PDB file of C-alpha atoms in Angstrom:
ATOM      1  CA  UNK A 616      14.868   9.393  12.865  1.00  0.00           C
ATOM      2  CA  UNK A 617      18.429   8.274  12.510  1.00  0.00           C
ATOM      3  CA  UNK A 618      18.144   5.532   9.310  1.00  0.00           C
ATOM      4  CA  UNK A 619      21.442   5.499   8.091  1.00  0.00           C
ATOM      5  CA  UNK A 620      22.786   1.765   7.130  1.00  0.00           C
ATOM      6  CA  UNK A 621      24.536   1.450  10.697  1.00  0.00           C
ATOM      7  CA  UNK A 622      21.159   2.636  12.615  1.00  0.00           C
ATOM      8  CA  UNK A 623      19.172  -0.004  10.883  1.00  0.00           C
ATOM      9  CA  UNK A 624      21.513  -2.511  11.708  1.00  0.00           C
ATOM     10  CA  UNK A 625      21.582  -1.503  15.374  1.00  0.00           C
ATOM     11  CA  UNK A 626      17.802  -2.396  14.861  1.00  0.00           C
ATOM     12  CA  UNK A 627      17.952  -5.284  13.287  1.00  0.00           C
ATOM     13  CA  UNK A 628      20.412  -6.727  15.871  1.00  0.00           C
ATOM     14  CA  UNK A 629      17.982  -5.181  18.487  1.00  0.00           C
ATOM     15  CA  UNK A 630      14.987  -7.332  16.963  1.00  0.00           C
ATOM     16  CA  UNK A 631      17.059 -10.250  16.622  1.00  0.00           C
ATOM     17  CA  UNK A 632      18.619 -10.018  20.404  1.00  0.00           C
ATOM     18  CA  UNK A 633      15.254  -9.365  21.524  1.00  0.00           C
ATOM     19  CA  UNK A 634      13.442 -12.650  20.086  1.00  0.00           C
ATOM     20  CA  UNK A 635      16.329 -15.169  19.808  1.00  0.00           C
ATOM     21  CA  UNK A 636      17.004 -14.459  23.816  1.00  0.00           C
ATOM     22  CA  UNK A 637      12.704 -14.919  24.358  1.00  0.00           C
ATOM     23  CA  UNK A 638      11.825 -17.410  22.164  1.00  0.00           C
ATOM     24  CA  UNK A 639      14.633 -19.133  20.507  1.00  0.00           C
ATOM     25  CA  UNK A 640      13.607 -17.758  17.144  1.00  0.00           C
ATOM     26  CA  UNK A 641      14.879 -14.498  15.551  1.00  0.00           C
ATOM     27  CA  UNK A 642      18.523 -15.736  14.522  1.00  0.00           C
ATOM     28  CA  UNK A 643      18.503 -13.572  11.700  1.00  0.00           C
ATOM     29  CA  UNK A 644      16.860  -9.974  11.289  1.00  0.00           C
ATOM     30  CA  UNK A 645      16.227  -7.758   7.883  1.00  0.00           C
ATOM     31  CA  UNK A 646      15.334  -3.838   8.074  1.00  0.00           C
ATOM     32  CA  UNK A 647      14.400  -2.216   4.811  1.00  0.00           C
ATOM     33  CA  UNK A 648      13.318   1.405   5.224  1.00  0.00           C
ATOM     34  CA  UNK A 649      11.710   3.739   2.751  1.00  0.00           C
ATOM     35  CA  UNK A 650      10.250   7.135   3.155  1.00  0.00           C
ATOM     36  CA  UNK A 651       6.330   7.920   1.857  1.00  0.00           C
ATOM     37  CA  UNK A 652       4.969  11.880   2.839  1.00  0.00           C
ATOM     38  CA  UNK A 653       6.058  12.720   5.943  1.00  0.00           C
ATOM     39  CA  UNK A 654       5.893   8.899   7.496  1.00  0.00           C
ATOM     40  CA  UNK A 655       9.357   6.130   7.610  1.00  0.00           C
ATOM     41  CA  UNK A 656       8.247   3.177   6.995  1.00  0.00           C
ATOM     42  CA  UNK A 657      10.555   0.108   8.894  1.00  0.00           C
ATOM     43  CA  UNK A 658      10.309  -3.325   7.568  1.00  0.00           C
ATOM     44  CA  UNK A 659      11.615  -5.518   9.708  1.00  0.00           C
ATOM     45  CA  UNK A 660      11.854  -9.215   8.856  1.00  0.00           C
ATOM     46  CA  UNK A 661      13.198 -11.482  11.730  1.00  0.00           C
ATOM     47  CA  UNK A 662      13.490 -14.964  10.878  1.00  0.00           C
ATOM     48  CA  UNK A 663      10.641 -17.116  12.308  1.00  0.00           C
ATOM     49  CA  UNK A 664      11.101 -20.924  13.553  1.00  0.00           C
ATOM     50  CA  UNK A 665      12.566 -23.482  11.167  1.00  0.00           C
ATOM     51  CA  UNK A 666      10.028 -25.526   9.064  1.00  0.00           C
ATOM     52  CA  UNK A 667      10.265 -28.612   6.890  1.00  0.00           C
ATOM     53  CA  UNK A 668       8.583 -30.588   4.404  1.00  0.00           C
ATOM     54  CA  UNK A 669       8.377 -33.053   1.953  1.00  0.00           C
ATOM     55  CA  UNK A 670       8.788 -31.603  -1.551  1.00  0.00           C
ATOM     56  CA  UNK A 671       9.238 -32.980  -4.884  1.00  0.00           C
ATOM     57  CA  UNK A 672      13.038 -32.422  -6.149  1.00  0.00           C
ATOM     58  CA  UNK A 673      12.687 -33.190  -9.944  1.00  0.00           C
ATOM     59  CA  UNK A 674      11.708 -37.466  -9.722  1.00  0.00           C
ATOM     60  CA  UNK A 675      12.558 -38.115  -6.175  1.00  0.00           C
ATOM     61  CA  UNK A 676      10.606 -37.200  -2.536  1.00  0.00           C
ATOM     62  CA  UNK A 677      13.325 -35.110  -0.465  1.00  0.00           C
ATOM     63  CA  UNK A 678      12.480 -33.224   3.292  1.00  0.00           C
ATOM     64  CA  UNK A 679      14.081 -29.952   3.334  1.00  0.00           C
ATOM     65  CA  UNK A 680      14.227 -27.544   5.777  1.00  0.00           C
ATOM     66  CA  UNK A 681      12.623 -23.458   5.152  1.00  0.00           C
ATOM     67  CA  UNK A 682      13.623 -20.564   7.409  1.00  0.00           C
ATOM     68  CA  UNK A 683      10.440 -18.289   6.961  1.00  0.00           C
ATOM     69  CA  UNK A 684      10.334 -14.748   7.928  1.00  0.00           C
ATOM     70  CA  UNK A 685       7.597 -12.937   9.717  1.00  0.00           C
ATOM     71  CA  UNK A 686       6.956  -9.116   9.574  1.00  0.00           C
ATOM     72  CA  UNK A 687       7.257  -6.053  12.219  1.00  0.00           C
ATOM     73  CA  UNK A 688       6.573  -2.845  10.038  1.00  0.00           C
ATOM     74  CA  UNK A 689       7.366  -0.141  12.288  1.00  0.00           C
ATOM     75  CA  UNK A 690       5.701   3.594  11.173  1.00  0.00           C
ATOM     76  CA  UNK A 691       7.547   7.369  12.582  1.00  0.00           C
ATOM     77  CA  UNK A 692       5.976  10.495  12.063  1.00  0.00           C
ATOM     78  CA  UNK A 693       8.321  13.147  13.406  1.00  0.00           C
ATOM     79  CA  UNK A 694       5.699  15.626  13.135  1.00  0.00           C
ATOM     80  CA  UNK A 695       3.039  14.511  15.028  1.00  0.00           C
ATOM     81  CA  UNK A 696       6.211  12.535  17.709  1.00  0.00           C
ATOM     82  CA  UNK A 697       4.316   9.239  16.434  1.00  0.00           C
ATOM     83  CA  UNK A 698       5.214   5.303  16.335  1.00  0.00           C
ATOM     84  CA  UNK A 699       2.679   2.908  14.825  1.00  0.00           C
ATOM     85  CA  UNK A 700       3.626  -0.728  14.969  1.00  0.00           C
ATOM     86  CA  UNK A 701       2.000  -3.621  13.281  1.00  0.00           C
ATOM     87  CA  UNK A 702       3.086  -6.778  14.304  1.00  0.00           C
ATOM     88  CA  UNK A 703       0.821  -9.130  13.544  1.00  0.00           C
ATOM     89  CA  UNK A 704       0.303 -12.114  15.940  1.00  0.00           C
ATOM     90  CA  UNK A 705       2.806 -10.675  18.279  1.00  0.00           C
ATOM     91  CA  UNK A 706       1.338  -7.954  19.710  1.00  0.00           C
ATOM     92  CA  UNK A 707       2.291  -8.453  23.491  1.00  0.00           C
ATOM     93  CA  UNK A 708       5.497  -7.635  22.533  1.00  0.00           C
ATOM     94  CA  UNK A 709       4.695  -3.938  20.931  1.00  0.00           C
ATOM     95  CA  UNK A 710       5.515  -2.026  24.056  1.00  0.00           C
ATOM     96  CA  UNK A 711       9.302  -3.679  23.932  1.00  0.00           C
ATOM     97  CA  UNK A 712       9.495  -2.912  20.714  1.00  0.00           C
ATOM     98  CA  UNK A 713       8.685   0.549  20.916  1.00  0.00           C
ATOM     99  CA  UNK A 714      12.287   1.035  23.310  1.00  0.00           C
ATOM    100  CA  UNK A 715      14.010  -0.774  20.598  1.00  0.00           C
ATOM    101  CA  UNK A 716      12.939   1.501  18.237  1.00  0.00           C
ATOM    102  CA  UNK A 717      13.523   4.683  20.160  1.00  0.00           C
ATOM    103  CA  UNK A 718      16.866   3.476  21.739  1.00  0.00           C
ATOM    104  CA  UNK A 719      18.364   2.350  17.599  1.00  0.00           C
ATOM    105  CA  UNK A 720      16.454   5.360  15.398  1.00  0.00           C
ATOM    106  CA  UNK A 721      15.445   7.919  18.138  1.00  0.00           C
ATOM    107  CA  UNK A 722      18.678   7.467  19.736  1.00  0.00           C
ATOM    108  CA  UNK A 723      16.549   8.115  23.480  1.00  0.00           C
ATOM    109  CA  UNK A 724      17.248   6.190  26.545  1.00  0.00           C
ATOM    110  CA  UNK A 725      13.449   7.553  27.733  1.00  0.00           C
ATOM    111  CA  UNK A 726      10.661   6.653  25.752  1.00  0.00           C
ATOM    112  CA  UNK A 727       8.237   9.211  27.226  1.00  0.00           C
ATOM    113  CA  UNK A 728      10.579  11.660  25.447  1.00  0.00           C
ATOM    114  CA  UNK A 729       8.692  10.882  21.978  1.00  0.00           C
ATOM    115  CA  UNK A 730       5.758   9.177  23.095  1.00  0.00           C
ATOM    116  CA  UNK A 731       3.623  12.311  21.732  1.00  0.00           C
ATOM    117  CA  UNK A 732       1.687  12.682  24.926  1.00  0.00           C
ATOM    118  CA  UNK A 733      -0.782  14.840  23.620  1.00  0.00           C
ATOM    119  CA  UNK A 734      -1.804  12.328  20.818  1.00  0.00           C
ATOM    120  CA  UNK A 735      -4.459   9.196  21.590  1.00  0.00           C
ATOM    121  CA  UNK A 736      -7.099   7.638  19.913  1.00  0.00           C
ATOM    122  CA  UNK A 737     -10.849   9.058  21.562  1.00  0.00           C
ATOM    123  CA  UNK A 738     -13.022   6.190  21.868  1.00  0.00           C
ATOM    124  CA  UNK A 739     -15.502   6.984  24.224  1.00  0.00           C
ATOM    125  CA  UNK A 740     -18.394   8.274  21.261  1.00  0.00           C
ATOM    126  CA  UNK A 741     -18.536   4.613  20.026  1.00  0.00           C
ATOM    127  CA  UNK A 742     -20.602   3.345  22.879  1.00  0.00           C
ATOM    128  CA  UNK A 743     -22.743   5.812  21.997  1.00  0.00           C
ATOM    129  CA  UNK A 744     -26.077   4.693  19.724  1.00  0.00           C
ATOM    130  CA  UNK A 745     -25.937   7.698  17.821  1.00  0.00           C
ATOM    131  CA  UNK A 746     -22.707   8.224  16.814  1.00  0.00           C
ATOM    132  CA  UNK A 747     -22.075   7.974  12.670  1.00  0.00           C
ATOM    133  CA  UNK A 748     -18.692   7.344  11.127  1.00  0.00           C
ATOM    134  CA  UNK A 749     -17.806   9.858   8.555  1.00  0.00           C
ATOM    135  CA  UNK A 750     -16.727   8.868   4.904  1.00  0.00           C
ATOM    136  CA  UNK A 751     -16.484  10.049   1.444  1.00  0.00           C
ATOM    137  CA  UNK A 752     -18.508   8.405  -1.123  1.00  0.00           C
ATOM    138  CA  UNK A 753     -15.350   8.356  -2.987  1.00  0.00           C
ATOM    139  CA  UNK A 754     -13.528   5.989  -0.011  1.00  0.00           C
ATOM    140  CA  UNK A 755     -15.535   2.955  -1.315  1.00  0.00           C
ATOM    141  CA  UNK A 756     -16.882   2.246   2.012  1.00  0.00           C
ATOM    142  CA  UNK A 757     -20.265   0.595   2.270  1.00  0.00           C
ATOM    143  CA  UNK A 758     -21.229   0.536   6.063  1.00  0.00           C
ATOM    144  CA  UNK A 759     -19.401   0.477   9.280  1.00  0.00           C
ATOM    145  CA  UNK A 760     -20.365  -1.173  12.598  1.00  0.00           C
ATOM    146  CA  UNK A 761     -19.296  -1.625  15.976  1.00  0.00           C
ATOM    147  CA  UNK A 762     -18.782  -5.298  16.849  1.00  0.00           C
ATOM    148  CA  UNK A 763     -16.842  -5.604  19.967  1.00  0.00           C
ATOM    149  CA  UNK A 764     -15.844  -3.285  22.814  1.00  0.00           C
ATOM    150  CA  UNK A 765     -13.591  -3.429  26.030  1.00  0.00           C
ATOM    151  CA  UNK A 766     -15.298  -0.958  28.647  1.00  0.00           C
ATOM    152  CA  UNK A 767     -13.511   0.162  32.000  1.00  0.00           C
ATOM    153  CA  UNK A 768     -15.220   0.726  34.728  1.00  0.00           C
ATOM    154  CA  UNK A 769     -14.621   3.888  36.061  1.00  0.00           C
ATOM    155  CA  UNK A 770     -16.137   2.328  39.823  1.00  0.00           C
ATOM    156  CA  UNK A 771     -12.546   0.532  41.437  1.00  0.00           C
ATOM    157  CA  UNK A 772      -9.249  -0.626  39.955  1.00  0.00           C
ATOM    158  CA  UNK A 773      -8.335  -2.745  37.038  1.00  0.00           C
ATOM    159  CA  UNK A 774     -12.306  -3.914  36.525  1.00  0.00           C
ATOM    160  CA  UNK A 775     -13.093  -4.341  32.592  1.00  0.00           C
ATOM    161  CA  UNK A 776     -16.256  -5.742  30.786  1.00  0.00           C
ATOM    162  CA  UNK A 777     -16.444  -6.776  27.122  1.00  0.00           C
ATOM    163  CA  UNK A 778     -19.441  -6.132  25.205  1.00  0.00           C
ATOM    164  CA  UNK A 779     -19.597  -8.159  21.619  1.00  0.00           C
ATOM    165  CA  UNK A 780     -22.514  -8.478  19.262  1.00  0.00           C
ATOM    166  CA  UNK A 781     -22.639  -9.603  15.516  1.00  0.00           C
ATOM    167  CA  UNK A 782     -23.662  -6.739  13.883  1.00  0.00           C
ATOM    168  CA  UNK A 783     -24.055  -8.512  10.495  1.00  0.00           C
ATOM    169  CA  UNK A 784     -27.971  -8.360  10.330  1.00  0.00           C
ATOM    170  CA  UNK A 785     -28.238  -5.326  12.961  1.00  0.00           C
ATOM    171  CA  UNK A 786     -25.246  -2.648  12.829  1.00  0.00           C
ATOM    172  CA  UNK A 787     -26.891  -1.095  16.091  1.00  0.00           C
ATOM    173  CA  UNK A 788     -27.020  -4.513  17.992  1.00  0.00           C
ATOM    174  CA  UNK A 789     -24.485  -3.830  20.308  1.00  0.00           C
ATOM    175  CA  UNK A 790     -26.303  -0.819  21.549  1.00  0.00           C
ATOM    176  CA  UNK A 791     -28.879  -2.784  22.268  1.00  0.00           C
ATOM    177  CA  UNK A 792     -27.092  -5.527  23.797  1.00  0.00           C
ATOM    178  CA  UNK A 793     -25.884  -2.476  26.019  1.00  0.00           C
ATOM    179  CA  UNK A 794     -29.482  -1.194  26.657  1.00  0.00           C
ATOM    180  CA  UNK A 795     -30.478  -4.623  28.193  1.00  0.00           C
ATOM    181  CA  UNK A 796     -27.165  -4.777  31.074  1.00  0.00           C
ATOM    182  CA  UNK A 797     -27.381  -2.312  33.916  1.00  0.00           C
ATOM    183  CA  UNK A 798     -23.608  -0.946  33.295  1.00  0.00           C
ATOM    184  CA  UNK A 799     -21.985   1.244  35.879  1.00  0.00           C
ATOM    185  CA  UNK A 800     -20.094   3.965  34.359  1.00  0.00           C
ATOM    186  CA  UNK A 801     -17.294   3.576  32.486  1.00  0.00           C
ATOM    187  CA  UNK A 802     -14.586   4.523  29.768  1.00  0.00           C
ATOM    188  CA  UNK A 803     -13.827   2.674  26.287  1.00  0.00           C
ATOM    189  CA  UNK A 804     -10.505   1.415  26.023  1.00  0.00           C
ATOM    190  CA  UNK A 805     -11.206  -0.800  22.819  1.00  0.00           C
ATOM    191  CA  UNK A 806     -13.126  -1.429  20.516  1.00  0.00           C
ATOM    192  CA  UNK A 807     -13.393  -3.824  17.506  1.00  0.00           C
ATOM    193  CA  UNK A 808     -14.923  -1.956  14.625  1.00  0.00           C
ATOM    194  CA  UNK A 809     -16.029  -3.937  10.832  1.00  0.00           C
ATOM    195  CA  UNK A 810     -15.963  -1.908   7.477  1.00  0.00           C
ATOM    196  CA  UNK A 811     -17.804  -3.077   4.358  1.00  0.00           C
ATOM    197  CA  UNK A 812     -16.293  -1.543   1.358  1.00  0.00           C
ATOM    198  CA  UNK A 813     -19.057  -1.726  -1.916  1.00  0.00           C
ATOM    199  CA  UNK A 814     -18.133  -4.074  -4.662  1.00  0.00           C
ATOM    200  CA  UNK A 815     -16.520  -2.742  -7.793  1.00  0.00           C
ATOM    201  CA  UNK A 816     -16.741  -4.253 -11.708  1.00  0.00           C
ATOM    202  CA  UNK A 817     -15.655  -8.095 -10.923  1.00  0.00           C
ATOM    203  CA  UNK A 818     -14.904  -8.126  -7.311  1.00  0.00           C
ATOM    204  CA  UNK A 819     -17.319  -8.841  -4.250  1.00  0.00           C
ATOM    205  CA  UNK A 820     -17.270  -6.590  -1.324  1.00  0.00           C
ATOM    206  CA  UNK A 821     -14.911  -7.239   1.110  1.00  0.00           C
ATOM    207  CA  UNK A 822     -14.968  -6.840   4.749  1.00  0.00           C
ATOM    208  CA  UNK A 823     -12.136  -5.382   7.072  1.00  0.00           C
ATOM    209  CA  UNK A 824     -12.447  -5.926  11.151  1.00  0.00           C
ATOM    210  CA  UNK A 825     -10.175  -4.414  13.003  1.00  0.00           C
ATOM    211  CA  UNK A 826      -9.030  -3.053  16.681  1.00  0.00           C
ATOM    212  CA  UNK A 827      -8.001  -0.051  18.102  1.00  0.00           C
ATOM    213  CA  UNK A 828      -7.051   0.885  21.581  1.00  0.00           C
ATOM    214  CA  UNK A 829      -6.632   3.698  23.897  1.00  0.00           C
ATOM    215  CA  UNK A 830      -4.504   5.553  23.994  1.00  0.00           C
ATOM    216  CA  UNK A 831      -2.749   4.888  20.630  1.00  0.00           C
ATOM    217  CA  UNK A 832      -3.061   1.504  19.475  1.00  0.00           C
ATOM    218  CA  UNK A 833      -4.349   0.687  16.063  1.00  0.00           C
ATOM    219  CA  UNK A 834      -4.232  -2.429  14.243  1.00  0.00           C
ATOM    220  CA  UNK A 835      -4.239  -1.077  10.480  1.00  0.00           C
ATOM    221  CA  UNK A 836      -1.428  -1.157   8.214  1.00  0.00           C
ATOM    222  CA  UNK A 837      -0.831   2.052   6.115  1.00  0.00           C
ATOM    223  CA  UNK A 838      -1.730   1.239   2.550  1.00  0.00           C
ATOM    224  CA  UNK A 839      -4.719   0.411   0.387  1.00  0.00           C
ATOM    225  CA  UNK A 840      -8.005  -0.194   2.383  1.00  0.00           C
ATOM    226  CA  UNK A 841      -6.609   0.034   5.640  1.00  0.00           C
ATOM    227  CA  UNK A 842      -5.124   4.198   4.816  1.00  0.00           C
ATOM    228  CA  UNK A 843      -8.747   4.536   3.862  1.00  0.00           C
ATOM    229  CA  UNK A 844      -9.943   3.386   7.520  1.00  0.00           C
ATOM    230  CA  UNK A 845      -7.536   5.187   9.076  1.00  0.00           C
ATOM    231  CA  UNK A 846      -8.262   8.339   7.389  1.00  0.00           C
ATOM    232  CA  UNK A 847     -12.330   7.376   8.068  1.00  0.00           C
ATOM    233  CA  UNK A 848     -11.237   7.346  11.962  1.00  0.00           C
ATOM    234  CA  UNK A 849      -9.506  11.077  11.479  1.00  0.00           C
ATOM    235  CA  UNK A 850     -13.040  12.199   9.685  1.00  0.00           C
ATOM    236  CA  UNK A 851     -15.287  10.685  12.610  1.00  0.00           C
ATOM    237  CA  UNK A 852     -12.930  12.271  15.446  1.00  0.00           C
ATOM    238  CA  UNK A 853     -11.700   9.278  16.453  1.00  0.00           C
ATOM    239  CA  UNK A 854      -7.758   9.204  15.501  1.00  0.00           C
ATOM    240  CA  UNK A 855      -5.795  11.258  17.180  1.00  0.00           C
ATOM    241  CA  UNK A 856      -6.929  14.082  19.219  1.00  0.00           C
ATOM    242  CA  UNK A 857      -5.803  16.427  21.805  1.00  0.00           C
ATOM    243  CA  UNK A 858      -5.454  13.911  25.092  1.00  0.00           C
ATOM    244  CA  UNK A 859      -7.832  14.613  28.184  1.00  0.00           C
ATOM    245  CA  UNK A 860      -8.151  11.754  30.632  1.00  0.00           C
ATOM    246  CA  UNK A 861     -11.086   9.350  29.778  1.00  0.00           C
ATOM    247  CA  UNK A 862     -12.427   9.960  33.709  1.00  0.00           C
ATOM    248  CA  UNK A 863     -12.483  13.456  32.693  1.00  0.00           C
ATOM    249  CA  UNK A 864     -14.441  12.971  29.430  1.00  0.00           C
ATOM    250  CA  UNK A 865     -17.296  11.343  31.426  1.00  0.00           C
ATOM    251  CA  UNK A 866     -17.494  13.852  34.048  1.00  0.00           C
ATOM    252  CA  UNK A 867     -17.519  17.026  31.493  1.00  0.00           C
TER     253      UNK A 867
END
């Protein structure tokens, strides 16, 4: 990746082309890039639509205007030819920003030329009952459930069925849910997964739901509880693995 002060500036100009001409917002752009094992991190900070509000200025009421940012954090592993984005409540727009990336840091006109072909997320085993997540006691993590997930039919084109359950009192109710429909076959292309981490001295436990998609889509950040997910989803055989089509998986 190319992240001299010029190449982040062709991406922040990208970013801010790219939402000003779609949305009127996006005037202004900010990349800050920083370097942690063998991932870039790019944090991109367009500026968001104007705000104002009424606000005490020492004794008298004044309205002034704010210029908020909101936050693209782009993640390149040259090893693995991998881009992460998180981009939080703009997620339609990932696949555009993936070009953007690859045509300002990559310097590539074709994005299949990094894409890491080879490299998807398997997630096929979670519609199975007795699959089990894999975690060190050390991680922190309670329990982990399967809420939500998008199956595709493998009978016809472009035919999809979502399957959700609240697996707060019952981690296996989706499988049940699942037992009672007469599915036709299919693949998972997404699935919405919850992780209880235990309490520690003073804190409650906290909950983290999340979704990932096939083939590489993941909606965790890289730091604090989310690395720990991430590297939960390595453990279980479910983050990156060596691609074979999802038609293929059923029929082996």
């Amino acid at each position: 990746p190319h992240v001299d002060p010029e190449d982040t500036e062709l991406l922040e100009q990208a970013i801010s082309h790219y939402f000003h001409s779609k949305e009127g917002r996006g005037r202004n752009c900010k990349v800050e890039v920083f370097r942690r094992r063998d991932k870039e991190y790019f944090f991109a900070y367009p500026e968001d639509y104007a705000q104002s509000g009424v606000e005490w200025v020492r004794n008298s009421l004044s309205t002034r205007a704010r210029h908020p940012a909101f936050e693209i954090i782009f993640v390149y592993c040259q090893s693995q030819g991998a881009l992460d984005i998180y981009a939080p409540r703009n997620t339609k727009y990932v696949d555009d920003l993936q070009e953007l990336f690859a045509d300002a840091i990559l310097k590539l006109d074709e994005l299949e030329a990094f894409a890491g072909g080879s490299l998807v997320y398997k997630l096929d085993p979670l519609a199975d009952r007795g699959f089990v997540f894999k975690y060190a006691p050390a991680s922190g993590i309670e329990s982990v459930a399967v809420k939500r997930l998008r199956l595709s039919l493998t009978t016809g084109r472009k035919r999809h069925v979502a399957i959700q359950a609240d697996p707060t009192h019952d981690p296996k109710a989706i499988y049940d849910l699942m037992d009672d429909l007469d599915l036709p076959p299919f693949y998972v292309t997404q699935a919405e997964i919850t992780v209880k981490f235990a309490p520690t001295p003073g804190t409650r436990s906290r909950t983290r739901t999340f979704r990932i998609s096939y083939p590489n889509w993941c909606a965790l950040r890289h730091d604090g509880r989310d690395e720990v997910i991430r590297q939960m989803l390595a453990d279980s055989g479910i983050d990156r693995v060596e691609h074979t089509p999802p038609e293929a998986d059923k029929d082996a």
